[in-house]
JSON list of C-alpha atoms in Angstrom, two decimals:
[
{"chain": "A", "resi": 1, "resn": "TYR", "atom": "CA", "xyz": [24.45, -15.31, -2.64]},
{"chain": "A", "resi": 2, "resn": "GLN", "atom": "CA", "xyz": [22.84, -11.87, -2.60]},
{"chain": "A", "resi": 3, "resn": "GLN", "atom": "CA", "xyz": [23.12, -8.95, -0.28]},
{"chain": "A", "resi": 4, "resn": "ARG", "atom": "CA", "xyz": [21.49, -5.53, -0.13]},
{"chain": "A", "resi": 5, "resn": "HIS", "atom": "CA", "xyz": [20.98, -2.89, 2.53]},
{"chain": "A", "resi": 6, "resn": "PHE", "atom": "CA", "xyz": [17.45, -1.50, 2.88]},
{"chain": "A", "resi": 7, "resn": "THR", "atom": "CA", "xyz": [17.54, 1.83, 4.69]},
{"chain": "A", "resi": 8, "resn": "ALA", "atom": "CA", "xyz": [15.25, 2.75, 7.56]},
{"chain": "A", "resi": 9, "resn": "ASP", "atom": "CA", "xyz": [13.67, 5.40, 5.28]},
{"chain": "A", "resi": 10, "resn": "GLU", "atom": "CA", "xyz": [12.68, 2.68, 2.82]},
{"chain": "A", "resi": 11, "resn": "LYS", "atom": "CA", "xyz": [10.86, 0.78, 5.61]},
{"chain": "A", "resi": 12, "resn": "ARG", "atom": "CA", "xyz": [9.54, 3.65, 7.75]},
{"chain": "A", "resi": 13, "resn": "GLY", "atom": "CA", "xyz": [5.75, 3.46, 8.09]},
{"chain": "A", "resi": 14, "resn": "ARG", "atom": "CA", "xyz": [5.35, 0.91, 5.32]},
{"chain": "A", "resi": 15, "resn": "LEU", "atom": "CA", "xyz": [6.04, -2.67, 4.28]},
{"chain": "A", "resi": 16, "resn": "ARG", "atom": "CA", "xyz": [9.06, -2.73, 2.00]},
{"chain": "A", "resi": 17, "resn": "LEU", "atom": "CA", "xyz": [9.38, -5.75, -0.26]},
{"chain": "A", "resi": 18, "resn": "ILE", "atom": "CA", "xyz": [12.82, -7.20, 0.44]},
{"chain": "A", "resi": 19, "resn": "ILE", "atom": "CA", "xyz": [12.61, -10.71, -1.09]},
{"chain": "A", "resi": 20, "resn": "SER", "atom": "CA", "xyz": [10.49, -11.89, -4.04]},
{"chain": "A", "resi": 21, "resn": "PRO", "atom": "CA", "xyz": [10.50, -14.55, -6.80]},
{"chain": "A", "resi": 22, "resn": "ASP", "atom": "CA", "xyz": [11.31, -11.99, -9.50]},
{"chain": "A", "resi": 23, "resn": "GLY", "atom": "CA", "xyz": [13.40, -9.35, -7.73]},
{"chain": "A", "resi": 24, "resn": "ALA", "atom": "CA", "xyz": [10.55, -6.82, -8.02]},
{"chain": "A", "resi": 25, "resn": "ASP", "atom": "CA", "xyz": [11.21, -3.25, -6.84]},
{"chain": "A", "resi": 26, "resn": "GLY", "atom": "CA", "xyz": [14.86, -3.93, -6.17]},
{"chain": "A", "resi": 27, "resn": "SER", "atom": "CA", "xyz": [14.18, -6.83, -3.79]},
{"chain": "A", "resi": 28, "resn": "LEU", "atom": "CA", "xyz": [16.44, -9.87, -3.52]},
{"chain": "A", "resi": 29, "resn": "SER", "atom": "CA", "xyz": [15.42, -12.85, -5.64]},
{"chain": "A", "resi": 30, "resn": "VAL", "atom": "CA", "xyz": [14.41, -16.22, -4.28]},
{"chain": "A", "resi": 31, "resn": "TYR", "atom": "CA", "xyz": [13.38, -19.33, -6.26]},
{"chain": "A", "resi": 32, "resn": "GLN", "atom": "CA", "xyz": [10.18, -19.86, -4.24]},
{"chain": "A", "resi": 33, "resn": "ASP", "atom": "CA", "xyz": [6.61, -18.58, -4.38]},
{"chain": "A", "resi": 34, "resn": "ALA", "atom": "CA", "xyz": [7.20, -16.33, -1.38]},
{"chain": "A", "resi": 35, "resn": "ARG", "atom": "CA", "xyz": [7.54, -12.66, -0.64]},
{"chain": "A", "resi": 36, "resn": "VAL", "atom": "CA", "xyz": [9.12, -11.12, 2.44]},
{"chain": "A", "resi": 37, "resn": "TYR", "atom": "CA", "xyz": [8.44, -7.55, 3.59]},
{"chain": "A", "resi": 38, "resn": "ALA", "atom": "CA", "xyz": [10.13, -5.51, 6.34]},
{"chain": "A", "resi": 39, "resn": "GLY", "atom": "CA", "xyz": [8.68, -2.46, 8.06]},
{"chain": "A", "resi": 40, "resn": "LEU", "atom": "CA", "xyz": [9.28, 0.02, 10.85]},
{"chain": "A", "resi": 41, "resn": "PHE", "atom": "CA", "xyz": [6.20, 1.40, 12.62]},
{"chain": "A", "resi": 42, "resn": "ASP", "atom": "CA", "xyz": [5.71, 3.86, 15.43]},
{"chain": "A", "resi": 43, "resn": "GLY", "atom": "CA", "xyz": [2.70, 5.90, 16.59]},
{"chain": "A", "resi": 44, "resn": "ASP", "atom": "CA", "xyz": [0.10, 6.56, 13.92]},
{"chain": "A", "resi": 45, "resn": "GLU", "atom": "CA", "xyz": [1.99, 4.80, 11.09]},
{"chain": "A", "resi": 46, "resn": "GLN", "atom": "CA", "xyz": [-0.05, 2.00, 9.59]},
{"chain": "A", "resi": 47, "resn": "GLN", "atom": "CA", "xyz": [-0.04, -0.22, 6.51]},
{"chain": "A", "resi": 48, "resn": "SER", "atom": "CA", "xyz": [-2.37, -2.74, 4.92]},
{"chain": "A", "resi": 49, "resn": "LEU", "atom": "CA", "xyz": [-1.37, -5.48, 2.50]},
{"chain": "A", "resi": 50, "resn": "ALA", "atom": "CA", "xyz": [-3.84, -7.47, 0.42]},
{"chain": "A", "resi": 51, "resn": "LEU", "atom": "CA", "xyz": [-2.89, -11.08, -0.14]},
{"chain": "A", "resi": 52, "resn": "GLY", "atom": "CA", "xyz": [-3.91, -13.23, -3.06]},
{"chain": "A", "resi": 53, "resn": "PRO", "atom": "CA", "xyz": [-6.40, -16.08, -2.65]},
{"chain": "A", "resi": 54, "resn": "ASP", "atom": "CA", "xyz": [-5.14, -19.21, -0.90]},
{"chain": "A", "resi": 55, "resn": "ARG", "atom": "CA", "xyz": [-2.15, -17.43, 0.63]},
{"chain": "A", "resi": 56, "resn": "HIS", "atom": "CA", "xyz": [-0.88, -17.68, 4.17]},
{"chain": "A", "resi": 57, "resn": "ALA", "atom": "CA", "xyz": [1.15, -15.16, 6.13]},
{"chain": "A", "resi": 58, "resn": "TYR", "atom": "CA", "xyz": [3.57, -15.20, 9.00]},
{"chain": "A", "resi": 59, "resn": "VAL", "atom": "CA", "xyz": [4.30, -12.00, 10.87]},
{"chain": "A", "resi": 60, "resn": "HIS", "atom": "CA", "xyz": [7.30, -11.73, 13.19]},
{"chain": "A", "resi": 61, "resn": "VAL", "atom": "CA", "xyz": [7.87, -8.76, 15.52]},
{"chain": "A", "resi": 62, "resn": "ALA", "atom": "CA", "xyz": [11.65, -8.39, 15.81]},
{"chain": "A", "resi": 63, "resn": "LEU", "atom": "CA", "xyz": [11.52, -5.25, 18.02]},
{"chain": "A", "resi": 64, "resn": "GLY", "atom": "CA", "xyz": [8.87, -3.27, 19.88]},
{"chain": "A", "resi": 65, "resn": "SER", "atom": "CA", "xyz": [5.15, -4.06, 19.59]},
{"chain": "A", "resi": 66, "resn": "ILE", "atom": "CA", "xyz": [2.41, -3.65, 17.01]},
{"chain": "A", "resi": 67, "resn": "GLU", "atom": "CA", "xyz": [-1.18, -4.61, 16.29]},
{"chain": "A", "resi": 68, "resn": "VAL", "atom": "CA", "xyz": [-1.64, -7.19, 13.53]},
{"chain": "A", "resi": 69, "resn": "ASN", "atom": "CA", "xyz": [-5.26, -7.34, 12.37]},
{"chain": "A", "resi": 70, "resn": "GLY", "atom": "CA", "xyz": [-6.29, -5.92, 15.75]},
{"chain": "A", "resi": 71, "resn": "GLN", "atom": "CA", "xyz": [-4.20, -8.31, 17.88]},
{"chain": "A", "resi": 72, "resn": "ARG", "atom": "CA", "xyz": [-1.29, -6.84, 19.87]},
{"chain": "A", "resi": 73, "resn": "LEU", "atom": "CA", "xyz": [2.04, -8.59, 19.34]},
{"chain": "A", "resi": 74, "resn": "ASP", "atom": "CA", "xyz": [5.18, -7.85, 21.34]},
{"chain": "A", "resi": 75, "resn": "GLU", "atom": "CA", "xyz": [8.86, -8.18, 20.62]},
{"chain": "A", "resi": 76, "resn": "GLY", "atom": "CA", "xyz": [9.70, -11.80, 19.71]},
{"chain": "A", "resi": 77, "resn": "ASP", "atom": "CA", "xyz": [6.06, -12.72, 19.01]},
{"chain": "A", "resi": 78, "resn": "GLY", "atom": "CA", "xyz": [4.93, -14.25, 15.75]},
{"chain": "A", "resi": 79, "resn": "ALA", "atom": "CA", "xyz": [1.54, -14.93, 14.22]},
{"chain": "A", "resi": 80, "resn": "ARG", "atom": "CA", "xyz": [0.43, -17.36, 11.55]},
{"chain": "A", "resi": 81, "resn": "LEU", "atom": "CA", "xyz": [-2.49, -16.21, 9.45]},
{"chain": "A", "resi": 82, "resn": "ARG", "atom": "CA", "xyz": [-4.17, -18.81, 7.30]},
{"chain": "A", "resi": 83, "resn": "LYS", "atom": "CA", "xyz": [-5.81, -17.46, 4.16]},
{"chain": "A", "resi": 84, "resn": "PRO", "atom": "CA", "xyz": [-6.37, -13.94, 5.48]},
{"chain": "A", "resi": 85, "resn": "GLU", "atom": "CA", "xyz": [-7.99, -11.44, 3.13]},
{"chain": "A", "resi": 86, "resn": "GLY", "atom": "CA", "xyz": [-5.24, -9.06, 4.10]},
{"chain": "A", "resi": 87, "resn": "ILE", "atom": "CA", "xyz": [-2.89, -7.89, 6.83]},
{"chain": "A", "resi": 88, "resn": "HIS", "atom": "CA", "xyz": [-3.28, -4.60, 8.67]},
{"chain": "A", "resi": 89, "resn": "LEU", "atom": "CA", "xyz": [-0.48, -3.26, 10.86]},
{"chain": "A", "resi": 90, "resn": "SER", "atom": "CA", "xyz": [-1.17, -0.34, 13.24]},
{"chain": "A", "resi": 91, "resn": "GLY", "atom": "CA", "xyz": [-0.39, 1.05, 16.68]},
{"chain": "A", "resi": 92, "resn": "GLY", "atom": "CA", "xyz": [3.33, 0.37, 16.45]},
{"chain": "A", "resi": 93, "resn": "ARG", "atom": "CA", "xyz": [5.58, 1.17, 19.39]},
{"chain": "A", "resi": 94, "resn": "ALA", "atom": "CA", "xyz": [9.16, 1.30, 18.01]},
{"chain": "A", "resi": 95, "resn": "ALA", "atom": "CA", "xyz": [8.22, -1.83, 16.03]},
{"chain": "A", "resi": 96, "resn": "GLU", "atom": "CA", "xyz": [10.35, -3.65, 13.48]},
{"chain": "A", "resi": 97, "resn": "VAL", "atom": "CA", "xyz": [8.31, -6.24, 11.62]},
{"chain": "A", "resi": 98, "resn": "LEU", "atom": "CA", "xyz": [8.89, -9.01, 9.07]},
{"chain": "A", "resi": 99, "resn": "LEU", "atom": "CA", "xyz": [5.95, -10.28, 7.04]},
{"chain": "A", "resi": 100, "resn": "PHE", "atom": "CA", "xyz": [6.13, -13.45, 5.01]},
{"chain": "A", "resi": 101, "resn": "ASP", "atom": "CA", "xyz": [3.54, -13.94, 2.20]},
{"chain": "A", "resi": 102, "resn": "LEU", "atom": "CA", "xyz": [3.58, -17.69, 1.46]},
{"chain": "A", "resi": 103, "resn": "ARG", "atom": "CA", "xyz": [1.86, -20.52, -0.32]},
{"chain": "A", "resi": 104, "resn": "PRO", "atom": "CA", "xyz": [0.11, -22.75, 2.22]},
{"chain": "A", "resi": 105, "resn": "ASN", "atom": "CA", "xyz": [2.70, -25.56, 2.08]},
{"chain": "A", "resi": 106, "resn": "GLU", "atom": "CA", "xyz": [5.55, -23.08, 2.70]},
{"chain": "A", "resi": 107, "resn": "LEU", "atom": "CA", "xyz": [4.37, -21.81, 6.06]},
{"chain": "A", "resi": 108, "resn": "PRO", "atom": "CA", "xyz": [7.37, -21.91, 8.45]},
{"chain": "A", "resi": 109, "resn": "SER", "atom": "CA", "xyz": [6.96, -24.01, 11.57]},
{"chain": "A", "resi": 110, "resn": "PHE", "atom": "CA", "xyz": [8.38, -21.82, 14.31]}
]
């Protein structure tokens, strides 16, 4: 069992690594080939994340709305991205986002 608070400042306008296989950058550790990022975006704030080859991603918009690779997602929406070259988040409107970087067989089925 692990627990850590990540402040809004750590997530404001960027993707903050919160879970990783090796606890990188103060993230929580998980025994899977997966990384989870959290971010808060509003207005002109934007962030891009390059993914490795043969990776999948799942983006969940917990609050607000945001564009994910040019597609507008609203609160409660999610998007599966299969082998994207990268993820670009922009145009947030009071958005809170979770991004999962996963091996193909670990893509959640929501």
